[in-house]
XYZ file of C-alpha atoms in Angstrom:
770
model
C -21.641 -19.173 24.518
C -22.240 -18.220 20.900
C -21.476 -14.592 21.691
C -18.230 -15.569 23.472
C -17.092 -17.678 20.519
C -17.791 -14.808 18.153
C -15.809 -12.403 20.351
C -12.879 -14.861 20.529
C -12.780 -15.203 16.730
C -12.775 -11.429 16.269
C -10.076 -10.982 18.917
C -7.797 -13.639 17.399
C -8.279 -12.148 13.906
C -7.234 -8.750 15.239
C -4.170 -10.238 16.942
C -3.061 -12.027 13.747
C -3.723 -8.869 11.733
C -1.576 -6.731 14.046
C 1.158 -9.362 14.069
C 1.154 -9.537 10.299
C 1.260 -5.722 9.981
C 4.261 -5.444 12.264
C 5.991 -8.247 10.389
C 5.548 -6.390 7.071
C 6.680 -3.101 8.618
C 9.665 -4.878 10.145
C 10.601 -6.309 6.737
C 10.449 -2.875 5.088
C 12.432 -1.359 7.958
C 15.157 -3.968 7.527
C 15.395 -3.186 3.808
C 15.752 0.553 4.467
C 18.522 -0.108 6.975
C 20.278 -2.314 4.411
C 20.016 0.479 1.844
C 21.604 2.895 4.307
C 24.425 0.398 4.848
C 24.978 -0.017 1.064
C 25.148 3.778 0.734
C 27.819 3.741 3.459
C 25.852 5.766 6.010
C 25.621 9.160 4.264
C 25.171 12.226 6.474
C 21.704 12.912 5.064
C 20.468 9.686 6.713
C 21.823 10.484 10.197
C 18.313 10.984 11.549
C 17.581 7.325 10.777
C 19.538 6.545 13.942
C 16.459 7.674 15.905
C 13.877 6.131 13.634
C 12.199 4.200 16.478
C 11.008 1.712 13.879
C 8.713 4.296 12.368
C 10.258 5.433 9.065
C 6.868 6.312 7.627
C 6.514 9.172 10.120
C 9.988 10.614 9.678
C 9.861 14.333 9.005
C 10.904 14.872 5.361
C 13.838 17.157 4.562
C 15.129 18.675 1.336
C 17.633 15.800 1.102
C 15.552 12.854 2.297
C 11.937 11.722 2.432
C 10.133 8.412 2.911
C 6.455 8.091 2.015
C 4.351 5.076 2.973
C 0.946 3.692 2.156
C -0.626 0.706 3.927
C 2.617 0.138 5.856
C 4.674 -0.131 2.656
C 7.202 2.310 1.272
C 5.914 3.957 -1.898
C 8.381 6.849 -2.242
C 12.092 7.018 -1.363
C 14.079 10.180 -2.079
C 17.711 10.629 -0.975
C 20.083 13.370 -2.158
C 23.749 13.163 -1.137
C 26.737 15.424 -1.679
C 28.870 13.354 -4.105
C 28.581 15.286 -7.366
C 29.653 13.237 -10.407
C 30.870 16.328 -12.302
C 33.666 16.855 -9.798
C 35.638 14.254 -11.756
C 34.770 13.895 -15.431
C 37.804 11.633 -15.767
C 35.989 8.802 -13.982
C 37.428 5.566 -15.354
C 35.134 2.857 -14.010
C 36.846 2.511 -10.623
C 35.997 3.787 -7.182
C 37.338 7.291 -6.425
C 38.070 8.239 -2.851
C 35.628 10.824 -1.412
C 33.610 10.894 -4.638
C 32.155 7.447 -5.234
C 31.140 4.732 -2.830
C 34.033 2.456 -1.901
C 35.587 -0.354 -3.956
C 33.542 -2.920 -2.019
C 30.249 -1.396 -3.224
C 28.222 -3.729 -5.481
C 25.589 -1.993 -7.571
C 24.113 -5.376 -8.474
C 23.472 -6.336 -4.839
C 22.233 -2.821 -4.118
C 19.573 -2.998 -6.852
C 18.513 -6.485 -5.729
C 17.907 -5.076 -2.232
C 16.033 -2.057 -3.601
C 13.786 -4.370 -5.628
C 12.458 -5.867 -2.393
C 10.586 -2.593 -1.929
C 8.151 -3.863 -4.537
C 5.553 -1.135 -3.907
C 7.914 1.751 -4.745
C 6.346 4.240 -7.141
C 8.950 6.999 -6.754
C 12.697 6.359 -6.424
C 15.152 9.255 -6.416
C 18.799 8.562 -5.485
C 20.862 11.618 -6.449
C 24.559 12.457 -5.854
C 25.237 9.404 -3.696
C 28.408 8.148 -5.416
C 26.687 5.050 -6.822
C 29.029 3.546 -9.430
C 29.011 0.691 -11.924
C 26.830 -0.420 -14.843
C 23.120 -0.150 -14.049
C 21.913 -3.790 -13.741
C 19.029 -5.298 -15.728
C 17.440 -6.227 -12.384
C 16.184 -2.649 -12.104
C 13.063 -3.893 -13.925
C 11.989 -5.720 -10.750
C 10.765 -2.376 -9.406
C 7.680 -2.911 -11.526
C 5.514 -0.252 -9.806
C 7.896 2.626 -10.528
C 6.389 5.790 -11.952
C 9.405 8.047 -11.371
C 13.090 7.030 -11.478
C 15.833 9.606 -10.873
C 19.458 8.401 -10.566
C 21.159 11.684 -11.508
C 24.689 12.791 -10.614
C 26.125 9.362 -9.924
C 28.882 7.342 -11.593
C 26.950 4.780 -13.653
C 28.390 3.802 -17.024
C 27.853 1.372 -19.904
C 24.435 1.024 -21.553
C 21.050 2.128 -20.296
C 19.640 -1.392 -19.678
C 16.885 -2.474 -22.049
C 15.054 -4.159 -19.169
C 13.929 -0.656 -18.171
C 11.417 -0.994 -21.013
C 9.452 -3.396 -18.765
C 8.625 -0.581 -16.335
C 5.340 0.086 -18.137
C 4.086 2.516 -15.472
C 7.144 4.779 -15.740
C 6.271 8.418 -16.337
C 9.607 10.095 -15.604
C 13.134 8.754 -16.320
C 16.066 10.968 -15.309
C 19.667 9.709 -15.605
C 21.461 13.053 -15.906
C 25.157 13.576 -15.135
C 26.342 9.991 -15.219
C 28.813 8.284 -17.538
C 26.562 6.166 -19.763
C 28.732 5.646 -22.839
C 26.823 3.254 -25.110
C 24.392 4.186 -27.894
C 21.181 6.019 -26.937
C 18.374 3.548 -26.096
C 16.071 2.924 -29.072
C 13.422 0.875 -27.250
C 11.899 3.755 -25.328
C 8.553 3.557 -27.151
C 7.755 0.580 -24.878
C 7.262 3.178 -22.125
C 3.895 4.354 -23.375
C 3.214 6.557 -20.325
C 6.585 8.324 -20.327
C 6.393 12.090 -19.974
C 9.901 13.166 -18.915
C 13.040 11.689 -20.531
C 16.322 13.250 -19.426
C 19.848 11.898 -20.052
C 21.829 15.140 -19.957
C 25.590 15.170 -19.395
C 26.519 11.625 -20.306
C 28.692 10.140 -23.043
C 26.012 8.619 -25.237
C 27.259 8.314 -28.798
C 25.097 7.598 -31.822
C 22.036 8.846 -33.653
C 19.025 10.359 -31.965
C 16.700 7.368 -31.265
C 13.775 7.500 -33.684
C 11.570 5.423 -31.354
C 11.151 8.545 -29.200
C 8.909 10.003 -31.907
C 6.303 7.349 -31.080
C 5.882 8.323 -27.408
C 2.965 10.738 -27.706
C 2.882 11.444 -23.948
C 6.350 13.071 -23.807
C 6.523 16.601 -22.437
C 10.303 16.874 -21.880
C 13.235 15.504 -23.932
C 16.774 16.304 -22.781
C 19.934 14.764 -24.295
C 22.229 17.790 -24.027
C 26.003 17.426 -23.515
C 26.367 14.024 -25.178
C 27.884 12.927 -28.490
C 24.781 12.430 -30.632
C 25.299 12.855 -34.365
C 23.381 12.599 -37.622
C 19.909 13.794 -38.552
C 17.251 14.826 -36.062
C 13.938 13.165 -37.084
C 10.586 14.896 -37.576
C 9.311 15.587 -34.059
C 5.981 17.157 -35.038
C 4.036 14.061 -33.921
C 4.973 14.740 -30.265
C 2.000 17.010 -29.664
C 2.523 17.148 -25.873
C 6.186 18.183 -26.059
C 7.112 21.415 -24.238
C 10.906 21.124 -23.736
C 13.530 19.984 -26.273
C 17.122 20.244 -25.012
C 19.787 18.838 -27.367
C 22.584 21.350 -26.744
C 26.249 20.452 -27.164
C 26.066 17.446 -29.467
C 27.167 16.842 -33.075
C 23.748 16.816 -34.744
C 23.743 18.019 -38.354
C 21.571 18.187 -41.506
C 18.575 20.544 -41.674
C 16.326 21.451 -38.783
C 13.227 19.207 -38.736
C 9.597 20.297 -38.223
C 8.704 20.843 -34.576
C 5.516 20.251 -32.535
C 3.363 23.337 -32.064
C 3.213 23.153 -28.272
C 6.946 23.667 -27.654
C 7.879 26.350 -25.151
C 11.675 25.785 -24.946
C 13.952 24.680 -27.819
C 17.705 24.486 -27.115
C 19.705 23.257 -30.132
C 22.845 25.377 -29.786
C 26.395 24.059 -30.241
C 25.590 21.509 -32.931
C 26.209 21.493 -36.689
C 22.730 22.081 -38.117
C 22.748 23.382 -41.692
C 20.190 24.817 -44.112
C 17.677 27.528 -43.318
C 15.512 28.174 -40.280
C 12.118 26.821 -41.250
C 9.226 29.283 -41.514
C 7.345 26.836 -39.292
C 9.434 28.053 -36.326
C 7.662 31.402 -36.707
C 4.331 29.676 -36.009
C 5.266 28.134 -32.656
C 3.024 30.440 -30.656
C 3.831 28.801 -27.296
C 7.585 29.273 -27.783
C 9.321 31.190 -24.974
C 13.023 30.256 -25.365
C 14.786 29.484 -28.653
C 18.549 28.968 -28.884
C 20.018 28.020 -32.281
C 23.424 29.630 -31.731
C 26.742 28.122 -32.808
C 25.465 26.104 -35.768
C 25.927 26.393 -39.541
C 22.514 27.825 -40.395
C 22.207 29.906 -43.578
C 19.632 32.042 -45.336
C 17.566 34.948 -44.058
C 16.080 35.351 -40.615
C 12.323 34.593 -40.390
C 11.013 37.911 -39.041
C 8.037 36.101 -37.466
C 10.395 34.705 -34.786
C 10.720 38.158 -33.199
C 6.963 38.716 -32.938
C 5.922 35.388 -31.407
C 3.454 36.210 -28.615
C 5.352 34.380 -25.841
C 8.994 34.606 -26.988
C 11.280 36.045 -24.301
C 14.739 34.660 -25.240
C 16.006 34.421 -28.828
C 19.625 33.460 -29.574
C 20.724 33.021 -33.203
C 24.385 34.010 -32.750
C 27.386 32.488 -34.552
C 25.712 31.112 -37.656
C 25.959 32.160 -41.318
C 22.647 34.000 -41.588
C 22.515 36.641 -44.331
C 20.314 39.417 -45.657
C 18.641 42.425 -44.071
C 16.161 42.616 -41.228
C 13.023 44.597 -42.209
C 12.831 48.117 -40.721
C 9.206 47.514 -39.739
C 10.110 44.400 -37.759
C 7.693 43.800 -34.888
C 8.994 42.492 -31.573
C 6.784 40.599 -29.140
C 5.944 42.307 -25.888
C 7.699 39.606 -23.816
C 10.940 39.609 -25.841
C 13.688 40.539 -23.370
C 16.901 39.096 -24.899
C 18.039 38.887 -28.539
C 21.449 37.767 -29.826
C 22.053 37.916 -33.589
C 25.808 38.564 -33.345
C 28.525 36.961 -35.515
C 26.443 36.309 -38.616
C 26.490 37.886 -42.090
C 23.611 40.352 -41.636
C 23.550 43.681 -43.492
C 21.438 46.822 -43.516
C 20.054 48.788 -40.580
C 19.085 47.518 -37.156
C 15.256 47.579 -36.885
C 13.708 50.087 -34.487
C 12.386 47.471 -32.032
C 15.945 46.137 -31.593
C 17.512 49.568 -31.239
C 18.997 51.233 -28.192
C 15.670 52.832 -27.301
C 14.104 49.484 -26.498
C 14.168 48.049 -22.993
C 15.476 44.677 -24.143
C 19.044 43.334 -24.282
C 20.195 43.068 -27.914
C 23.590 41.771 -29.124
C 24.426 42.387 -32.784
C 28.253 42.719 -33.084
C 30.263 40.848 -35.708
C 27.866 41.454 -38.627
C 27.959 44.012 -41.455
C 25.178 46.250 -40.152
C 25.202 49.988 -40.851
C 25.429 50.825 -37.167
C 28.126 50.814 -34.491
C 30.857 50.551 -37.152
C 33.496 49.818 -34.538
C 32.002 46.359 -33.924
C 30.854 45.582 -37.481
C 32.651 44.204 -40.525
C 32.619 46.034 -43.879
C 29.907 45.005 -46.354
C 32.499 43.223 -48.509
C 33.349 40.871 -45.633
C 29.863 39.369 -45.462
C 29.640 38.909 -49.207
C 33.164 37.441 -49.478
C 32.700 35.181 -46.474
C 29.521 33.754 -47.958
C 31.236 32.963 -51.270
C 34.260 31.547 -49.465
C 32.181 29.101 -47.464
C 30.116 28.165 -50.456
C 33.033 27.301 -52.732
C 34.811 24.652 -50.611
C 31.497 22.882 -50.123
C 31.266 22.247 -53.846
C 34.773 20.814 -53.835
C 33.916 18.622 -50.874
C 30.752 17.343 -52.575
C 32.644 16.416 -55.747
C 35.389 14.870 -53.664
C 32.796 12.852 -51.743
C 31.171 11.682 -54.980
C 34.561 10.622 -56.335
C 35.418 8.739 -53.145
C 32.035 6.959 -53.038
C 32.296 6.082 -56.730
C 35.814 4.726 -56.295
C 34.769 2.745 -53.248
C 31.835 1.241 -55.161
C 34.091 0.124 -58.013
C 36.603 -1.366 -55.577
C 33.791 -3.164 -53.738
C 32.598 -4.755 -56.990
C 36.163 -5.793 -57.812
C 36.717 -7.364 -54.392
C 33.344 -9.093 -54.597
C 34.296 -10.690 -57.882
C 37.650 -11.842 -56.517
C 35.963 -13.207 -53.388
C 33.477 -15.244 -55.449
C 36.273 -16.752 -57.553
C 38.330 -17.556 -54.444
C 35.331 -19.105 -52.745
C 34.658 -21.375 -55.715
C 38.292 -22.404 -55.846
C 38.414 -22.977 -52.085
C 35.193 -25.023 -52.199
C 36.646 -27.307 -54.855
C 39.848 -27.794 -52.829
C 38.140 -28.411 -49.485
C 35.241 -30.586 -50.642
C 37.539 -33.626 -50.562
C 38.954 -32.884 -47.086
C 37.462 -33.928 -43.740
C 35.993 -31.055 -41.697
C 36.865 -30.293 -38.097
C 34.768 -28.562 -35.435
C 35.708 -24.922 -34.927
C 37.040 -24.188 -31.439
C 36.428 -20.702 -30.073
C 38.464 -19.799 -27.010
C 37.747 -16.712 -24.978
C 40.110 -15.639 -22.259
C 40.249 -12.615 -19.991
C 43.070 -11.535 -17.737
C 42.820 -12.986 -14.282
C 41.112 -10.818 -11.698
C 39.221 -8.661 -14.230
C 35.473 -9.115 -14.488
C 33.999 -9.515 -17.963
C 31.378 -6.950 -16.972
C 34.030 -4.298 -16.331
C 35.818 -5.086 -19.574
C 32.558 -4.883 -21.502
C 31.743 -1.474 -20.110
C 35.233 -0.049 -20.344
C 35.507 -0.971 -24.020
C 36.420 1.408 -26.790
C 33.401 3.109 -28.276
C 34.978 4.810 -31.259
C 34.619 3.452 -34.783
C 38.125 4.736 -35.472
C 39.398 2.490 -32.744
C 37.604 -0.521 -34.194
C 39.293 0.070 -37.517
C 42.636 0.605 -35.795
C 42.492 -2.655 -33.840
C 42.070 -4.922 -36.822
C 45.111 -7.151 -36.932
C 46.583 -5.538 -33.805
C 48.735 -7.875 -31.688
C 47.229 -9.295 -28.512
C 48.400 -7.628 -25.302
C 50.763 -9.946 -23.436
C 51.886 -10.189 -19.817
C 55.687 -10.597 -19.872
C 57.908 -12.177 -17.250
C 60.747 -10.034 -15.939
C 63.218 -12.696 -17.114
C 62.015 -12.213 -20.710
C 62.738 -8.491 -20.527
C 66.137 -9.031 -18.955
C 67.021 -11.410 -21.765
C 65.680 -8.978 -24.392
C 67.807 -6.110 -23.053
C 70.903 -8.072 -21.987
C 70.039 -7.344 -18.360
C 69.171 -3.733 -19.203
C 72.622 -3.099 -20.583
C 73.650 0.535 -21.069
C 74.037 -0.119 -24.784
C 70.254 -0.659 -24.915
C 69.444 2.584 -23.081
C 67.335 4.987 -25.183
C 66.755 7.790 -22.678
C 65.084 8.748 -19.433
C 62.733 11.277 -17.915
C 59.977 11.791 -15.360
C 58.248 8.622 -16.541
C 61.303 6.433 -16.027
C 63.949 4.925 -18.289
C 63.463 3.588 -21.818
C 65.379 0.642 -23.278
C 65.467 -1.037 -26.649
C 65.012 -4.775 -26.597
C 64.759 -7.763 -28.892
C 62.301 -10.495 -28.029
C 62.942 -14.181 -28.521
C 61.006 -14.148 -31.814
C 63.284 -11.391 -33.170
C 60.823 -8.509 -32.715
C 62.363 -5.227 -31.621
C 60.509 -3.448 -28.819
C 60.845 -0.353 -26.652
C 60.619 -1.077 -22.918
C 59.781 1.658 -20.440
C 60.598 1.094 -16.784
C 57.853 3.125 -15.117
C 58.276 4.262 -11.529
C 54.928 4.542 -9.748
C 54.446 7.398 -7.308
C 51.430 5.696 -5.762
C 51.302 2.144 -4.404
C 48.827 -0.178 -6.081
C 47.650 -3.720 -5.495
C 48.302 -6.198 -8.319
C 44.580 -6.371 -9.065
C 44.175 -2.581 -9.222
C 47.257 -2.199 -11.400
C 46.148 -5.010 -13.707
C 42.799 -3.298 -14.208
C 44.486 -0.010 -15.130
C 46.966 -1.711 -17.455
C 44.166 -3.596 -19.169
C 42.360 -0.315 -19.867
C 45.583 1.225 -21.183
C 46.126 -1.794 -23.455
C 42.768 -1.146 -25.124
C 43.864 2.263 -26.432
C 44.492 1.114 -30.001
C 44.744 3.539 -32.898
C 46.810 3.649 -36.112
C 48.565 6.808 -34.871
C 49.404 5.596 -31.362
C 52.588 3.652 -30.641
C 51.180 0.185 -29.945
C 51.353 -1.141 -26.378
C 52.301 -4.818 -26.806
C 52.349 -5.867 -23.175
C 53.452 -5.200 -19.623
C 55.328 -6.711 -16.723
C 54.602 -6.018 -13.046
C 57.694 -6.216 -10.897
C 56.398 -7.186 -7.448
C 59.887 -8.021 -6.203
C 58.490 -10.977 -4.296
C 56.896 -8.590 -1.789
C 53.323 -7.879 -0.739
C 50.838 -6.613 -3.340
C 50.483 -3.220 -1.714
C 54.161 -2.306 -2.169
C 54.357 -2.509 -5.972
C 56.147 0.565 -7.268
C 57.528 -0.447 -10.685
C 55.963 -1.690 -13.883
C 57.430 -2.248 -17.352
C 55.505 -1.199 -20.455
C 56.465 -2.925 -23.714
C 55.786 -0.896 -26.881
C 56.333 -1.458 -30.565
C 59.725 -0.109 -31.629
C 59.404 2.859 -34.006
C 62.761 3.193 -35.706
C 62.655 6.393 -37.756
C 63.240 8.955 -35.016
C 60.974 11.641 -33.611
C 59.201 14.542 -35.283
C 61.442 17.206 -33.727
C 64.553 15.575 -35.184
C 62.990 15.528 -38.642
C 62.000 19.193 -38.379
C 65.682 19.978 -37.879
C 66.888 17.589 -40.612
C 68.904 19.213 -43.385
C 69.592 16.245 -45.700
C 67.315 16.466 -48.759
C 65.939 12.926 -48.515
C 64.839 13.488 -44.898
C 63.331 16.964 -45.253
C 59.642 17.212 -44.340
C 57.727 19.435 -46.745
C 54.587 21.270 -45.694
C 52.243 18.521 -47.034
C 54.382 15.911 -45.206
C 54.030 17.841 -41.963
C 50.282 18.216 -42.395
C 49.876 14.460 -42.860
C 51.787 13.798 -39.624
C 49.889 16.492 -37.704
C 46.506 15.219 -38.885
C 47.391 11.670 -37.854
C 48.442 12.726 -34.359
C 45.404 15.019 -34.001
C 43.164 12.047 -34.838
C 44.924 10.002 -32.174
C 44.488 12.698 -29.505
C 40.847 13.244 -30.462
C 40.357 9.497 -30.064
C 42.000 9.555 -26.629
C 39.613 12.335 -25.570
C 36.356 11.000 -26.985
C 36.734 7.450 -28.277
C 37.736 5.505 -25.202
C 36.422 4.765 -21.745
C 38.151 6.036 -19.673
C 39.159 9.113 -21.629
C 42.835 10.034 -21.519
C 44.033 13.591 -21.001
C 47.378 15.311 -20.362
C 48.993 13.124 -22.990
C 52.526 14.613 -22.919
C 52.091 16.273 -26.299
C 55.537 17.277 -27.586
C 57.251 16.987 -30.947
C 59.808 14.564 -29.521
C 56.972 12.287 -28.370
C 55.744 11.939 -31.956
C 57.623 9.062 -33.561
C 57.817 8.349 -37.288
C 57.860 4.858 -38.738
C 59.581 3.793 -41.925
C 56.680 5.193 -43.979
C 56.812 8.543 -42.134
C 53.515 7.822 -40.394
C 53.354 9.802 -37.153
C 52.609 7.899 -33.949
C 52.132 9.420 -30.499
C 54.079 7.856 -27.641
C 53.762 8.224 -23.837
C 49.986 8.656 -24.072
C 47.455 7.514 -21.466
C 49.856 7.702 -18.540
C 47.177 9.398 -16.400
C 45.318 6.074 -16.297
C 48.238 4.560 -14.389
C 50.063 7.394 -12.667
C 47.151 9.386 -11.272
C 44.808 8.424 -8.458
C 41.830 10.339 -9.886
C 41.289 12.171 -6.628
C 39.308 15.391 -6.643
C 41.505 18.249 -7.773
C 39.605 21.109 -6.229
C 40.609 24.546 -7.311
C 42.171 23.390 -10.580
C 39.135 24.227 -12.661
C 38.642 27.382 -14.662
C 35.723 29.162 -12.976
C 32.807 26.788 -13.041
C 34.453 24.493 -15.566
C 35.109 20.903 -14.653
C 38.610 19.609 -14.275
C 37.823 17.436 -17.297
C 37.487 20.496 -19.516
C 40.621 22.074 -18.095
C 42.660 18.969 -18.851
C 41.214 18.725 -22.353
C 42.191 22.339 -22.999
C 45.681 21.590 -21.684
C 46.099 19.093 -24.525
C 44.820 21.685 -27.013
C 47.373 24.181 -25.660
C 50.255 21.694 -25.908
C 49.216 20.661 -29.399
C 49.307 24.336 -30.344
C 53.058 24.347 -29.656
C 53.479 21.249 -31.814
C 51.788 23.200 -34.622
C 54.037 26.164 -33.903
C 57.212 24.064 -34.081
C 55.959 22.562 -37.346
C 55.671 26.069 -38.761
C 58.965 27.537 -37.625
C 61.176 24.444 -37.721
C 64.755 24.348 -36.366
C 64.701 27.907 -35.050
C 62.933 26.696 -31.896
C 65.813 24.454 -30.839
C 66.452 25.159 -27.139
C 64.419 28.383 -27.042
C 61.209 27.105 -25.438
C 57.611 28.270 -25.159
C 58.298 31.873 -24.110
C 60.299 32.504 -27.297
C 57.550 31.035 -29.440
C 54.839 33.094 -27.766
C 56.818 36.274 -28.373
C 57.272 35.382 -32.031
C 53.549 34.814 -32.674
C 53.077 38.470 -33.601
C 55.433 37.947 -36.544
C 52.834 35.797 -38.315
C 50.622 38.830 -38.876
C 52.612 40.185 -41.839
C 54.250 38.705 -44.924
C 57.647 40.038 -43.877
C 57.224 38.561 -40.413
C 56.321 35.200 -41.867
C 59.357 35.218 -44.113
C 61.519 35.933 -41.081
C 60.119 33.332 -38.677
C 58.570 30.512 -40.751
C 60.805 27.609 -41.788
C 62.017 28.242 -45.389
C 61.031 24.684 -46.317
C 57.461 25.447 -45.230
C 57.431 28.749 -47.134
C 58.602 27.135 -50.360
C 56.253 24.117 -50.221
C 53.014 25.709 -48.958
C 50.284 27.965 -50.295
C 49.400 31.168 -48.469
C 45.831 29.961 -47.857
C 46.853 26.621 -46.359
C 49.489 28.300 -44.207
C 47.035 30.955 -43.001
C 44.513 28.331 -41.893
C 47.106 26.575 -39.732
C 48.512 29.837 -38.328
C 44.988 30.893 -37.357
C 44.160 27.656 -35.510
C 47.614 27.663 -33.885
C 47.012 31.136 -32.530
C 43.707 29.989 -31.014
C 45.247 26.859 -29.475
C 47.868 28.791 -27.528
C 45.521 31.523 -26.387
C 46.188 32.479 -22.737
C 42.422 32.322 -22.150
C 41.415 28.661 -21.991
C 37.815 29.518 -22.935
C 39.059 30.937 -26.251
C 40.798 27.724 -27.285
C 39.073 25.504 -29.862
C 37.917 21.938 -29.359
C 40.179 19.202 -30.662
C 37.524 18.419 -33.235
C 37.881 21.987 -34.557
C 41.666 21.628 -34.634
C 41.401 18.423 -36.645
C 38.857 19.933 -39.060
C 41.091 22.951 -39.745
C 44.157 20.779 -40.375
C 42.204 18.587 -42.786
C 40.860 21.667 -44.537
C 44.396 23.112 -44.816
C 45.592 19.809 -46.300
C 42.695 19.808 -48.757
C 43.468 23.383 -49.854
C 47.144 22.487 -50.236
C 46.397 19.305 -52.206
C 44.044 21.202 -54.522
C 46.707 23.861 -55.200
C 49.404 21.235 -55.787
C 47.107 19.408 -58.188
C 46.368 22.620 -60.107
C 50.086 23.374 -60.286
C 50.828 19.929 -61.696
C 48.062 20.331 -64.264
C 49.437 23.706 -65.313
C 52.945 22.256 -65.585
C 51.675 19.345 -67.679
C 49.765 21.739 -69.940
C 52.840 23.914 -70.505
C 54.938 20.865 -71.494
C 52.346 19.508 -73.889
């Protein structure tokens, strides 16, 4: 009897154990099937159709694997085919065939994922996941590796990730994160790999990273980081540092000795290359090209025992390389081109070596055909050195003036406060009411993540009017039922009318014909994003009106955009103006061009979504009563385009995003060209201008083609700077065109040179009269 009872207890325990195991496995199976449903049944998960309730024994593939332990999923890796870089103009909405559909909810998806509480490895790559990454990601508390690369996530990297204390690898490459870089990463004390390449992070390099002693890889390339790079020498485990294509400046900091790959090219680092770089004995790849580095080359770099790739091209390095220079046995590629180097090429870099060496664009005593004369390197060094002094003194003067003004305003504020306190102490106080409203149908989460991220925009929006939704009746009344007398012009974007609102404000009203049908909600979202593009040099969008015509949402094909009315004509008209009081001198033109360039640079980099193909023409630049230039008809791609994949429109391997950006550079080049030549361009078009570019190469050619007003009000140096950047902008090769940041810098430099010359001329004139 006792034996039978014992057997029965054991048998029942086994039954309950098996039942419980199957229940747990069933729960995990259900979660995996839900995940497949959220991901909208990607092709890589087709074999899940024959899972037979046994996911843990599915044969892994290159695109999918599931690993289990004790009947629980511990690793989930899925790689799809929706590459985020296909459309760098992602604007926070679903894109057909690229992202998951509009009904996808990243919040619900992460909540479901979090039910796999034993997950240690999660890799979901190129699956079209879109939206801001939710804080709930921290519920996956066992995670050791998280890879969400090549998706469409935007906004901030959520701080709740800092609660994943077991995390060793965090990879969020090729998304659209557009907030500041996370500065709480030191909470992840076990982190070894940190990679946020190809995003839109904007701000300073997070100093907290320097406290994570376990890091082996840091990658923030292709973002918008700026400012000083901190001392990284405390990161003794670091092997890879990839910060390419940012805006980092100041001097290079000390580096940890264990580094094997350092990629800092395409930034703005200044100063000299530290001798300490010549002591990084583990270094295999070093790329410092396209910076502003000066001084002599540390010869120890070439003889590092493990160095195989060394790129120092396109800096301002000077001096001679020693003839007895030693090159390491593994050194296979060297690029020292486009610097200011002189003397002979050392033997170990000569043609007899079996390594690839690029050295053109210097002043070396070899291969004269591809070298500058010695005088060029010496003159170029002096030329770059001189303006810096001027800029430093100018900066000191500006800071000093600002400090004095701040003290003055502070004093006034204190006096006003005392006066106001005396006046209000006798009055009753009332509670302050704060009212926050958002347009109907637009989530606050979307608005928060599609906000402007540029400081220039924040300055520009101070005091800006609130965007208003107008009724069609208001616009009909403002335009006298769109009377012909109010008609301003027409074009591919629809007709433009002048109107006067009930409060007496004059406005410009564009009747925009839509080539694609939108729902009211979709159109409202796009219009709200367009309304947030605020900048002092953009014609202000005051409101909109959707004309549904009393029909179904899906048939909307017309919308009215209400802009501020800019009354002083367009830039092209002023370039052709002959009356003395309306003539635009060269300094006047530079001011207008700089303002518009700032606006376009803001549209490219300071807003989410970015705006490209901005209809850049001189007759789309309007001047207000103070001759301040404002760009009109910008941002239309947000409304008029569907953001579908434009395959085949790229330039080689370039993204469509880069092609569109370069289109704006090209168009702006013709604005610069018209500013130089003036009325002669009337009705002659781009082909004429391109043919005339060769005339700028000589003084006689300039006198023949350049507007006489420009010739008589400009200095040769200022004019040459603008001609040079214009020539680059309209280059037939898109890869040769400059960035808009470079365009803006050159225009500001030309204006500075012109202002300095005008000031000197005035001083000389005053001295001669005294």
